[in-house]
CSV table of N, CA and C in Angstrom, one decimal:
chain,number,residue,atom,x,y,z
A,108,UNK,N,13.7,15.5,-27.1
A,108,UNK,CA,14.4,16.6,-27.8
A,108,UNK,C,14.0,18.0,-27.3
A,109,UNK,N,14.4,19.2,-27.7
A,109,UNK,CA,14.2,20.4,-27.1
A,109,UNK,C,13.3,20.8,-27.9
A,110,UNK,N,12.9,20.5,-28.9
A,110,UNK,CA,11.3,21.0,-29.1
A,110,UNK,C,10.4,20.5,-28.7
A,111,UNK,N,10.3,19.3,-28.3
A,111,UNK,CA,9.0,18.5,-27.4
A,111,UNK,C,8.9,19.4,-26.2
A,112,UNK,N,10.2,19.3,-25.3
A,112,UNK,CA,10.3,20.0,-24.2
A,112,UNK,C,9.7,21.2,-24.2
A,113,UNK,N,9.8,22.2,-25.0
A,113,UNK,CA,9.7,24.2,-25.7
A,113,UNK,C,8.2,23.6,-25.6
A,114,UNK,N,7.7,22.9,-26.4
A,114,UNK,CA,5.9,22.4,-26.5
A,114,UNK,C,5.6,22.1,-24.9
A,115,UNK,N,5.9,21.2,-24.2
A,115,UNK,CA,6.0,21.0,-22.5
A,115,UNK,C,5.9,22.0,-21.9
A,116,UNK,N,6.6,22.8,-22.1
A,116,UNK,CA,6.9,24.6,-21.2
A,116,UNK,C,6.0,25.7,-21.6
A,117,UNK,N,5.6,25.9,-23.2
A,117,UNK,CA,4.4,26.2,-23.5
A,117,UNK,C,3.5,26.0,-22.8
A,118,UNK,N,3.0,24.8,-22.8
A,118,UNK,CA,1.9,24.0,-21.9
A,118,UNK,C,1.8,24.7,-20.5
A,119,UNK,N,2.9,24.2,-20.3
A,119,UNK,CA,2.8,24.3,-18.6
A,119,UNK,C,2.6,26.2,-18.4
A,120,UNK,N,3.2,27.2,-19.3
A,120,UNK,CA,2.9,28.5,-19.1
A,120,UNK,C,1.4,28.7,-19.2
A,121,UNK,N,0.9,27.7,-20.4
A,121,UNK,CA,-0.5,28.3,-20.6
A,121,UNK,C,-1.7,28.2,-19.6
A,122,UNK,N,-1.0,26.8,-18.9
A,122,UNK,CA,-1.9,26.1,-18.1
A,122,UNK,C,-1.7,26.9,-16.9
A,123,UNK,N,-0.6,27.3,-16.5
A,123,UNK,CA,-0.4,29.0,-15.0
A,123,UNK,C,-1.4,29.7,-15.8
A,124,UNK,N,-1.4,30.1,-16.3
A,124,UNK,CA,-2.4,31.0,-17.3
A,124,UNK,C,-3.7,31.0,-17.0
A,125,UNK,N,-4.1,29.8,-17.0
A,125,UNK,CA,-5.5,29.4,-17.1
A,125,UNK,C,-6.2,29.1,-18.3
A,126,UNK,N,-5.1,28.9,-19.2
A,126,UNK,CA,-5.5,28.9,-21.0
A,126,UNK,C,-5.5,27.4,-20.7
A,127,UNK,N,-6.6,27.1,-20.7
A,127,UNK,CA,-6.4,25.3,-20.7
A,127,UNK,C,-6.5,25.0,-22.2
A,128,UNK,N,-7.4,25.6,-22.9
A,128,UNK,CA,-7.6,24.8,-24.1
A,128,UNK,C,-6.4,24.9,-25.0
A,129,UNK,N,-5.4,25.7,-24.9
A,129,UNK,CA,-4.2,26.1,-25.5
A,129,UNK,C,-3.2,25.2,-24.6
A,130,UNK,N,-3.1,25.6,-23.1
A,130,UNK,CA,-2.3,23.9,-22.9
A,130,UNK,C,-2.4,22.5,-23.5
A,131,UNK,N,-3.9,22.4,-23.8
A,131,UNK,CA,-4.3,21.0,-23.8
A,131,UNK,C,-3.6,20.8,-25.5
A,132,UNK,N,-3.2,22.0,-26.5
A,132,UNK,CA,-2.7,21.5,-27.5
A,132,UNK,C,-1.5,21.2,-27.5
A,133,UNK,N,-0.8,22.2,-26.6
A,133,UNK,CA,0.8,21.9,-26.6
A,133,UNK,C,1.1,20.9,-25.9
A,134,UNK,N,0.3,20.6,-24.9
A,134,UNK,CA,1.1,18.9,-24.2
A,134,UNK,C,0.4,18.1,-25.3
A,135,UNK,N,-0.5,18.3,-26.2
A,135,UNK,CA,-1.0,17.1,-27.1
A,135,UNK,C,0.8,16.8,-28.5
A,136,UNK,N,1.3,18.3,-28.2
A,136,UNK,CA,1.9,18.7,-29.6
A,136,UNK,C,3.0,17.7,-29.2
A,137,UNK,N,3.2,18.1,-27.8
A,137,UNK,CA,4.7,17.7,-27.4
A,137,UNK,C,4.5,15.8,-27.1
A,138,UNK,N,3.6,15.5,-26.7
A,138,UNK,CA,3.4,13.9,-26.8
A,138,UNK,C,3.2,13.4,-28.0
A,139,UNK,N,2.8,13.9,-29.2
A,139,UNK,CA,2.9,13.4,-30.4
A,139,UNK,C,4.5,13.1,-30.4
A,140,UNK,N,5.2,14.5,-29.9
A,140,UNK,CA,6.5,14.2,-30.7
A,140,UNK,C,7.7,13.0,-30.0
A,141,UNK,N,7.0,13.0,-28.4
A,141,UNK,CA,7.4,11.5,-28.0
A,141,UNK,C,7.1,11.4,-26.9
A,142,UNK,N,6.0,10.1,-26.8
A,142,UNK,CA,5.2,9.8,-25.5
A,142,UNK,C,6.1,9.6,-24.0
A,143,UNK,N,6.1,10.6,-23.7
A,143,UNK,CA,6.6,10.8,-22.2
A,143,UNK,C,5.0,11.2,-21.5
A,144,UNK,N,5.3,10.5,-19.9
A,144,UNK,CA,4.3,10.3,-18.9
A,144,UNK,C,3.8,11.5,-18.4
A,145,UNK,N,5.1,12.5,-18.4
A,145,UNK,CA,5.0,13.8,-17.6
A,145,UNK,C,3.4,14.6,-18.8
A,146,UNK,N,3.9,14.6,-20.0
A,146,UNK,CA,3.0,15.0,-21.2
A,146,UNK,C,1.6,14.6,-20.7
A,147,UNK,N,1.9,13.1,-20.9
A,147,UNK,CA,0.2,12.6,-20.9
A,147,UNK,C,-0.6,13.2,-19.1
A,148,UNK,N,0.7,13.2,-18.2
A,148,UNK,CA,-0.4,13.3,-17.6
A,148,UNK,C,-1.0,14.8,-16.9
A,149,UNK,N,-0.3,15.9,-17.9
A,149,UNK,CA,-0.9,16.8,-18.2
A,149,UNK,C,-2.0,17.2,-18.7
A,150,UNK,N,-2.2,16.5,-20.1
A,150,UNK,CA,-3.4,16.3,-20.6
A,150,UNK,C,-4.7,15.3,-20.0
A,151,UNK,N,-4.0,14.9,-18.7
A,151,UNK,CA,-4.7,14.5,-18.1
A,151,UNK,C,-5.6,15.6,-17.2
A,152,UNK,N,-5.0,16.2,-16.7
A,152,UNK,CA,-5.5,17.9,-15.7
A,152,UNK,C,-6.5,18.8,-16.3
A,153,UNK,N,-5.1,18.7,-17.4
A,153,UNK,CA,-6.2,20.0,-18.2
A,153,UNK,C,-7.5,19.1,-18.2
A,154,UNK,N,-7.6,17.9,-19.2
A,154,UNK,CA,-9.3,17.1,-19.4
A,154,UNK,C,-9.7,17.4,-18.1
A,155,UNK,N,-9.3,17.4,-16.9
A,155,UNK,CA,-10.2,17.2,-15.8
A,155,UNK,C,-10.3,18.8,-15.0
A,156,UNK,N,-9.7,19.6,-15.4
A,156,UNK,CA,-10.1,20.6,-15.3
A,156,UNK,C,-11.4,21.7,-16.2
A,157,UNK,N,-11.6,21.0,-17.5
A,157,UNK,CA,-12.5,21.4,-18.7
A,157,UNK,C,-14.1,20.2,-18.3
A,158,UNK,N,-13.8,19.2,-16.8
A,158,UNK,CA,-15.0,18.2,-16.5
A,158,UNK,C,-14.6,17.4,-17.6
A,159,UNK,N,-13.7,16.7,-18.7
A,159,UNK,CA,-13.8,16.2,-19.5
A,159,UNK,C,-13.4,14.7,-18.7
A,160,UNK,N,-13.9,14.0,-17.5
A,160,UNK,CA,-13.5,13.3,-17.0
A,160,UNK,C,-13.1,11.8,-17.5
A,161,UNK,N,-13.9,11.7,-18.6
A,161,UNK,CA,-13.2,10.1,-19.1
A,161,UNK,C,-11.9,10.2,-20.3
A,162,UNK,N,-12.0,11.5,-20.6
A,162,UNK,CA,-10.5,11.4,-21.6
A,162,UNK,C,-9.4,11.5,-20.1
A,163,UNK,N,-9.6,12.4,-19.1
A,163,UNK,CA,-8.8,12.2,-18.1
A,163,UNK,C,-8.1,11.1,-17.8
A,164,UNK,N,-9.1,10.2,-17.4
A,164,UNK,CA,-8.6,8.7,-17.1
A,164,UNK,C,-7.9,8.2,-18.2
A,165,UNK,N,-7.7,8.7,-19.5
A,165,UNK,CA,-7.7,7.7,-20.5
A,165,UNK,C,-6.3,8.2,-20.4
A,166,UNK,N,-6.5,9.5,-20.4
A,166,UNK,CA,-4.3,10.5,-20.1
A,166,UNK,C,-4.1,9.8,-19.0
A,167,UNK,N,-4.8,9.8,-18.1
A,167,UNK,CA,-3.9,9.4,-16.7
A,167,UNK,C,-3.3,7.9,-16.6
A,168,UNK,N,-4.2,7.0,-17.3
A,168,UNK,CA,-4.0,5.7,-17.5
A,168,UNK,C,-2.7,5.8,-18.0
A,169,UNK,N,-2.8,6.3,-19.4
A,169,UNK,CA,-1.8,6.4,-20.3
A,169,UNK,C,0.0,6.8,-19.6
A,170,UNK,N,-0.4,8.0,-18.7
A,170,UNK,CA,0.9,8.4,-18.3
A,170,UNK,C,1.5,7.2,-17.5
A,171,UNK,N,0.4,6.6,-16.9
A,171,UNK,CA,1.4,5.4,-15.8
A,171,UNK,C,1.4,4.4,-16.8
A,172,UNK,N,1.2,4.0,-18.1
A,172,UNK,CA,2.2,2.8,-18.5
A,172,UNK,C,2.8,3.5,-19.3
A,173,UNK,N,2.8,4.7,-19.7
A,173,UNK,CA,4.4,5.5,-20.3
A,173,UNK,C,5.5,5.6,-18.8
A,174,UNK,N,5.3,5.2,-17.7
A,174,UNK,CA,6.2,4.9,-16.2
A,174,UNK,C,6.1,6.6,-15.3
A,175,UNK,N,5.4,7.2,-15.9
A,175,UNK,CA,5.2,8.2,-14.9
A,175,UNK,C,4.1,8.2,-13.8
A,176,UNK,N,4.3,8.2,-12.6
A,176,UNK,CA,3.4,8.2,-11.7
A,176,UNK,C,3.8,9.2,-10.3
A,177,UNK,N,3.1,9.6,-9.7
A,177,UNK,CA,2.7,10.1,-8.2
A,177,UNK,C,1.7,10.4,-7.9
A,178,UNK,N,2.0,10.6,-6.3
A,178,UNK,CA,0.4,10.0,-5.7
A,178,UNK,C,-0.5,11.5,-6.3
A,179,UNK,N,-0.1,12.4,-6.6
A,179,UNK,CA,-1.0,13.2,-7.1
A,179,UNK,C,-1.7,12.7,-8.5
A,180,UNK,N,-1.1,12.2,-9.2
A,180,UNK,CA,-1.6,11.6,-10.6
A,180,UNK,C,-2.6,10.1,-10.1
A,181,UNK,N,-2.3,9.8,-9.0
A,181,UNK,CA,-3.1,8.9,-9.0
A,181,UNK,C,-4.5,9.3,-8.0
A,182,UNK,N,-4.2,10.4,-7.4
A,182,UNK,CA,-5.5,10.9,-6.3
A,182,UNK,C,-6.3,11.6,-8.0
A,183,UNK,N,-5.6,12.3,-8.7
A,183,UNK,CA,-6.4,12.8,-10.0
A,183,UNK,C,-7.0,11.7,-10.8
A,184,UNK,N,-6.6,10.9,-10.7
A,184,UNK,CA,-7.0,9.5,-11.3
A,184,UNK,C,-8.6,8.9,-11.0
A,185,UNK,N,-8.3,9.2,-9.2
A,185,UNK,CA,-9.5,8.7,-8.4
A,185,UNK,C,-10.3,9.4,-8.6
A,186,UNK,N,-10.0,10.8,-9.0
A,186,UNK,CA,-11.2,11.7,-8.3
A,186,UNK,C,-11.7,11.5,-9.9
A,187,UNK,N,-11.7,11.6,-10.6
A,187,UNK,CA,-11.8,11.4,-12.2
A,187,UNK,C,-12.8,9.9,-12.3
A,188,UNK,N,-12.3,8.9,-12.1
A,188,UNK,CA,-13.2,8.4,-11.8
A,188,UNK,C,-15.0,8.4,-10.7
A,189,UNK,N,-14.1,8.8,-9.3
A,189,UNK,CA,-15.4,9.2,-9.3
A,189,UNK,C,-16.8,10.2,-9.6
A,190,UNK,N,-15.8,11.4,-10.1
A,190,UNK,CA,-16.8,12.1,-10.9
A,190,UNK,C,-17.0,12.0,-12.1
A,191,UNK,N,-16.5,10.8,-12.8
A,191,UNK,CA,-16.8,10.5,-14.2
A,191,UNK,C,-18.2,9.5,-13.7
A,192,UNK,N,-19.4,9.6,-13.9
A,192,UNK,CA,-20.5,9.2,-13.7
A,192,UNK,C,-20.9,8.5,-12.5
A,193,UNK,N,-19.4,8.4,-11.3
A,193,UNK,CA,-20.4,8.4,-10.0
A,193,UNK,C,-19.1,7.0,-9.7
A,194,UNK,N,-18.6,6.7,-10.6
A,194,UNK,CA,-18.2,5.3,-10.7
A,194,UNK,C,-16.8,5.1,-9.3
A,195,UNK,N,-17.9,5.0,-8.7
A,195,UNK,CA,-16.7,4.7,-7.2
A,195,UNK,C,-15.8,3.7,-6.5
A,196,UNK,N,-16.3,2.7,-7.2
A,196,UNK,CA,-15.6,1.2,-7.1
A,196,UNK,C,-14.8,1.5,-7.9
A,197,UNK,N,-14.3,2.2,-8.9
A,197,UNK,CA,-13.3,2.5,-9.7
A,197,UNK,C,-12.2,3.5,-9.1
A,198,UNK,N,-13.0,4.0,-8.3
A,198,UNK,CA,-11.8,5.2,-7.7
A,198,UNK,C,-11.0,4.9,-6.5
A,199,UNK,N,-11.9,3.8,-6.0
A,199,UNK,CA,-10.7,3.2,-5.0
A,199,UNK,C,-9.2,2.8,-4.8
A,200,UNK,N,-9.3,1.9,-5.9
A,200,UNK,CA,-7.6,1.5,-6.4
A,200,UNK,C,-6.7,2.5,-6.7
A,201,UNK,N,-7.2,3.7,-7.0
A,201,UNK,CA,-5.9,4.9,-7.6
A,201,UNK,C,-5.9,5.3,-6.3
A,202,UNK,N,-7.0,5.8,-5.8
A,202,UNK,CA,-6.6,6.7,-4.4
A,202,UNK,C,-5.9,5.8,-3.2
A,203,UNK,N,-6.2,4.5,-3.2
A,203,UNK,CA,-5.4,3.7,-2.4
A,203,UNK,C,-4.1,3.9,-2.4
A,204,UNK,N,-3.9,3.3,-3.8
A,204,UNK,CA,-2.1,3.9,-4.4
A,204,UNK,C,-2.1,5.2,-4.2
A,205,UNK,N,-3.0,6.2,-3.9
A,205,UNK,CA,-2.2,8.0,-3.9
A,205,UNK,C,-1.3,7.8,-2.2
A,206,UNK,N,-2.4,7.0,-1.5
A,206,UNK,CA,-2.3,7.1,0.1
A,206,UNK,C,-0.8,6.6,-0.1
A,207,UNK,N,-0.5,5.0,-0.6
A,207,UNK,CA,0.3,4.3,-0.1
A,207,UNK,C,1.4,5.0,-0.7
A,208,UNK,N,1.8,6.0,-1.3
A,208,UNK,CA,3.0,6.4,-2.1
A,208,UNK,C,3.1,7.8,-1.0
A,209,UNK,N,2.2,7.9,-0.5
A,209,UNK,CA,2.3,9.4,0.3
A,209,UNK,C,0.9,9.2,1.4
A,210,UNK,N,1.4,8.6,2.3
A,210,UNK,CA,0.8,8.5,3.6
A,210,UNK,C,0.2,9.5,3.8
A,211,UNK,N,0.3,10.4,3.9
A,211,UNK,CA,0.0,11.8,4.7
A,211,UNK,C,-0.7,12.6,3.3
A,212,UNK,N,-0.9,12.4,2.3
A,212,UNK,CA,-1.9,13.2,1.1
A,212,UNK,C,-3.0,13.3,2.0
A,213,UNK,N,-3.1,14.4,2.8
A,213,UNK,CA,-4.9,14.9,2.8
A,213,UNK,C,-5.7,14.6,1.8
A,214,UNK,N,-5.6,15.2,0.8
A,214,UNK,CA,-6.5,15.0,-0.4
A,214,UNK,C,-7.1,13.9,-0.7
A,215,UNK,N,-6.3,13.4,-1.1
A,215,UNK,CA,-6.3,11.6,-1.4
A,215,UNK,C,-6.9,10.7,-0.1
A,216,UNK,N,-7.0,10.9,0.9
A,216,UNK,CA,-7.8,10.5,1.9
A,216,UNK,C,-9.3,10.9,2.3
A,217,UNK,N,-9.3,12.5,1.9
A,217,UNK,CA,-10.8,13.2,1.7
A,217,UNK,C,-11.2,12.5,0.7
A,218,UNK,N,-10.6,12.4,-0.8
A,218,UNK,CA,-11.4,11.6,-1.9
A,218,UNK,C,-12.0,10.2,-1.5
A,219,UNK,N,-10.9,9.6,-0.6
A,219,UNK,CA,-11.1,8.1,-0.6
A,219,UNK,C,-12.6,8.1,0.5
A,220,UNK,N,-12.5,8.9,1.5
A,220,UNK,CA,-13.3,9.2,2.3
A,220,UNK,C,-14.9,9.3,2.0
A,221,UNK,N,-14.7,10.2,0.9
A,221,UNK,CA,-16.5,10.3,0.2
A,221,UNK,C,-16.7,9.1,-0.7
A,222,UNK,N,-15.7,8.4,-1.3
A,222,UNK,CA,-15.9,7.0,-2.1
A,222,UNK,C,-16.2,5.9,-1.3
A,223,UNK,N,-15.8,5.9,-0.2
A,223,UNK,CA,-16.0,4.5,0.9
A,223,UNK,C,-17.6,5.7,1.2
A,224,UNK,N,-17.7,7.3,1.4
A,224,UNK,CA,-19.5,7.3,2.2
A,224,UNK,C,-20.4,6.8,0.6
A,225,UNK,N,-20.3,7.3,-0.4
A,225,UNK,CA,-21.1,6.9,-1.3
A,225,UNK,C,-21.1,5.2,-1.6
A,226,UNK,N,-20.0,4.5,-1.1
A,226,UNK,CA,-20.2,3.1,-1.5
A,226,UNK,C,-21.0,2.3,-0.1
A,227,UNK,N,-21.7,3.2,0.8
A,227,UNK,CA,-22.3,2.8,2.2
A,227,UNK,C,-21.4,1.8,2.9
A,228,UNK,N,-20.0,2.6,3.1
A,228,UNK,CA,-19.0,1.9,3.8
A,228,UNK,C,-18.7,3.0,5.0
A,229,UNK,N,-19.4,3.3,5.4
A,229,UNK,CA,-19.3,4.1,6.5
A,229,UNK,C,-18.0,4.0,7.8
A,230,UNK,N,-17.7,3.7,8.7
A,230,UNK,CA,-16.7,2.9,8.9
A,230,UNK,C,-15.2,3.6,8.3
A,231,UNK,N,-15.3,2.9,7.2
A,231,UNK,CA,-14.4,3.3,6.1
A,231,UNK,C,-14.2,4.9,6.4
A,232,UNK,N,-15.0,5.4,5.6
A,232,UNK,CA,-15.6,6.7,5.6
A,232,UNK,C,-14.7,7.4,6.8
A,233,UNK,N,-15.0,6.9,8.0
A,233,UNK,CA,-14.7,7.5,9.0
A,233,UNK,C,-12.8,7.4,8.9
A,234,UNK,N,-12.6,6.3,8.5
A,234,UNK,CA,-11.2,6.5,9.1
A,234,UNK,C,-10.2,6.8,8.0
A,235,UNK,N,-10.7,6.9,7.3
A,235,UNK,CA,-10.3,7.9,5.6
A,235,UNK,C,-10.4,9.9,6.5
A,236,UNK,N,-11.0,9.8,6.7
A,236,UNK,CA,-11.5,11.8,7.3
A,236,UNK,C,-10.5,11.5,8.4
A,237,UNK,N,-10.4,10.7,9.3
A,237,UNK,CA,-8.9,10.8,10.6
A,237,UNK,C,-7.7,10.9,9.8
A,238,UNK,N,-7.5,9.8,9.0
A,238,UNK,CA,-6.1,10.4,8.0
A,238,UNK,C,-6.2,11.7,7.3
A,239,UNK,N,-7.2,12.2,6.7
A,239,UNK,CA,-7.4,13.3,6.0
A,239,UNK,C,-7.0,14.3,7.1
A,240,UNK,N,-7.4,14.5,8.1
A,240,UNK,CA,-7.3,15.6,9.2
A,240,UNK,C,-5.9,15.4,9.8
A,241,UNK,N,-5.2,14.3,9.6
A,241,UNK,CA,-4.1,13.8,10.2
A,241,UNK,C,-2.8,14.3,9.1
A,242,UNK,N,-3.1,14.8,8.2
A,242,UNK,CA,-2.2,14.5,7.1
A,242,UNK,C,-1.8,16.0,6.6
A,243,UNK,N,-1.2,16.1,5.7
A,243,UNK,CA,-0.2,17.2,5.6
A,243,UNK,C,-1.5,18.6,4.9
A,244,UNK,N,-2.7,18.5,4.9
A,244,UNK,CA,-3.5,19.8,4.4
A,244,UNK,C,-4.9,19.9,4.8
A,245,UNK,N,-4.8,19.6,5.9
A,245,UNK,CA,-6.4,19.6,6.8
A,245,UNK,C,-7.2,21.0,6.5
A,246,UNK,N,-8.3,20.6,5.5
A,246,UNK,CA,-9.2,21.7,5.7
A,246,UNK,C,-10.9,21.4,5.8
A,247,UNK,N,-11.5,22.7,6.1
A,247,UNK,CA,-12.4,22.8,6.4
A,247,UNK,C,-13.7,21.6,5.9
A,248,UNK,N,-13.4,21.4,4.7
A,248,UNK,CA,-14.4,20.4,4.3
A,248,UNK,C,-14.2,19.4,4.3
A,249,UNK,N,-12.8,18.5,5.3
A,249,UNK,CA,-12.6,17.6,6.1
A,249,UNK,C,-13.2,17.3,6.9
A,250,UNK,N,-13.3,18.0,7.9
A,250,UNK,CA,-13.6,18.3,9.4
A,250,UNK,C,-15.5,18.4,9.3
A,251,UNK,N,-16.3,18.7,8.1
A,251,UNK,CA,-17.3,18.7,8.1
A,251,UNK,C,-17.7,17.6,7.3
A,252,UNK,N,-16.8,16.5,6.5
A,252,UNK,CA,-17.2,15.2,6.1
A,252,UNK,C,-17.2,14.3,7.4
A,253,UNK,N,-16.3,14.3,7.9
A,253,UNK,CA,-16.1,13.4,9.2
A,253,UNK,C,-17.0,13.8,10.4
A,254,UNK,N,-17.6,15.3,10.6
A,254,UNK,CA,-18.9,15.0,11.4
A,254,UNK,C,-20.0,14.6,10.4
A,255,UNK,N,-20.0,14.8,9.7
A,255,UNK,CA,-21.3,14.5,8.5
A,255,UNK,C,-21.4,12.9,8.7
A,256,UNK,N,-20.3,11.9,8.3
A,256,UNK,CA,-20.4,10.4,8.7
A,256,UNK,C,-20.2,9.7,9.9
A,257,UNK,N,-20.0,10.7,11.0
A,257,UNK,CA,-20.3,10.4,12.4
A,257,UNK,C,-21.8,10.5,12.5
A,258,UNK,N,-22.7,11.4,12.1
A,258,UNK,CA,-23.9,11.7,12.3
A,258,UNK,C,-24.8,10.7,11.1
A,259,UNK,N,-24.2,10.3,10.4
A,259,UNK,CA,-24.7,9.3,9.2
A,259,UNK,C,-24.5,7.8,10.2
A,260,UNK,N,-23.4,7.4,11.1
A,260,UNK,CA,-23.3,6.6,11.3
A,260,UNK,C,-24.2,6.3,12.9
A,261,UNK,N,-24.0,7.3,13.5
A,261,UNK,CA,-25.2,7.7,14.7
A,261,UNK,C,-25.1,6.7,16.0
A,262,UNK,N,-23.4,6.1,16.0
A,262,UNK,CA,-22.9,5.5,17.3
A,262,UNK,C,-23.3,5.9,18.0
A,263,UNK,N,-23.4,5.4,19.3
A,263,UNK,CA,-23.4,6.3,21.0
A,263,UNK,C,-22.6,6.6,20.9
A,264,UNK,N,-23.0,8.1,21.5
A,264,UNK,CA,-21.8,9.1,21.7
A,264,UNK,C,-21.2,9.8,20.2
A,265,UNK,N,-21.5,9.6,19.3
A,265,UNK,CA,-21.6,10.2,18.2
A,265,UNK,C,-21.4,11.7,18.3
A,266,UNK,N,-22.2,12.1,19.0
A,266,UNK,CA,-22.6,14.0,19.3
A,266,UNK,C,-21.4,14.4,19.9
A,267,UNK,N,-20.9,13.8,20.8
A,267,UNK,CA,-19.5,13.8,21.6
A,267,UNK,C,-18.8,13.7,20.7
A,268,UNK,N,-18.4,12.7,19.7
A,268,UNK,CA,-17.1,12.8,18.7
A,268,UNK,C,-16.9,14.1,17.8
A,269,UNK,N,-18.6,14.3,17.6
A,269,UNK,CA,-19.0,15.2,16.5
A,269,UNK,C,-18.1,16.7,17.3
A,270,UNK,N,-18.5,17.0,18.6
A,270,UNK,CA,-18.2,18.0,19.3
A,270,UNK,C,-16.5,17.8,19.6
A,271,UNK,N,-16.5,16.7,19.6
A,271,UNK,CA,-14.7,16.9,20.1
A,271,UNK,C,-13.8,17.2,18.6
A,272,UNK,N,-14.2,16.9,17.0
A,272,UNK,CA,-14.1,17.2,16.1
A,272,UNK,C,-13.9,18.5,16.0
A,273,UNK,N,-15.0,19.3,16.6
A,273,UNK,CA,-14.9,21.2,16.1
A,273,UNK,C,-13.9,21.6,17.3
């Protein structure tokens, strides 16, 4: 209806804003009035914008079985899990799906990248930060994860990768 919508657009002004706690009512207002994906997984952002990282999950969950999904909702998924108490075996499977829906997500490859170094998958690690640098938003604290797990990993010739990196 066009007042769920009006409550949606509210939201989404408040949240350009930076009024999160005022978005977070109006996408709540406008999902009362009918559970659409787009809603929930707003109230998913805002939660994870305010650190409220496990209601996050619980919107983001929510919006993909109301059928809304993209790889951004699902790299916010991962990252939510992993900073929801560390829990990194959990953030695998979203950020996997952010990659496979969008190859080229930087983001979603830096996430997955620190999930495989904290799960002492090194290896991993490494070829998560090649896609990240390979992918559509290569920045700075890419390029110093992937020497950081070259030097964690401490191959021969390591210092050379590290150096052909910068």
């Amino acid at each position: 209806s066009q007042l769920d919508e009006a409550w949606f657009g509210c939201g989404r002004a408040h949240q350009q804003l930076g009024e999160v706690t005022l978005a977070l009512q109006d996408f709540a207002e406008a999902h009362k009035r009918r559970k659409d994906g787009r809603y929930s997984a707003c109230l998913g952002m805002c939660s994870s914008v305010k650190s409220e990282h496990a209601w996050a999950i619980v919107h983001y969950q929510r919006a993909i079985e109301e059928e809304f999904s993209s790889p951004e909702l699902y790299n916010n998924l991962g990252k939510s899990w992993r900073d929801n108490l560390g829990n990194n075996a959990k953030a695998v499977a979203p950020l996997r799906e952010a990659t496979r829906i969008r190859p080229n997500l930087s983001i979603a490859w830096h996430n997955l990248g620190m999930v495989y170094h904290a799960l002492g998958n090194l290896p991993e690690a490494i070829s998560c930060a090649n896609e990240a640098l390979a992918g559509d938003a290569p920045r700075v604290p890419m390029f110093v994860n992937k020497c950081m797990y070259l030097w964690f990993q401490k191959n021969p010739g390591y210092q050379d990768e590290i150096q052909a990196v910068m």
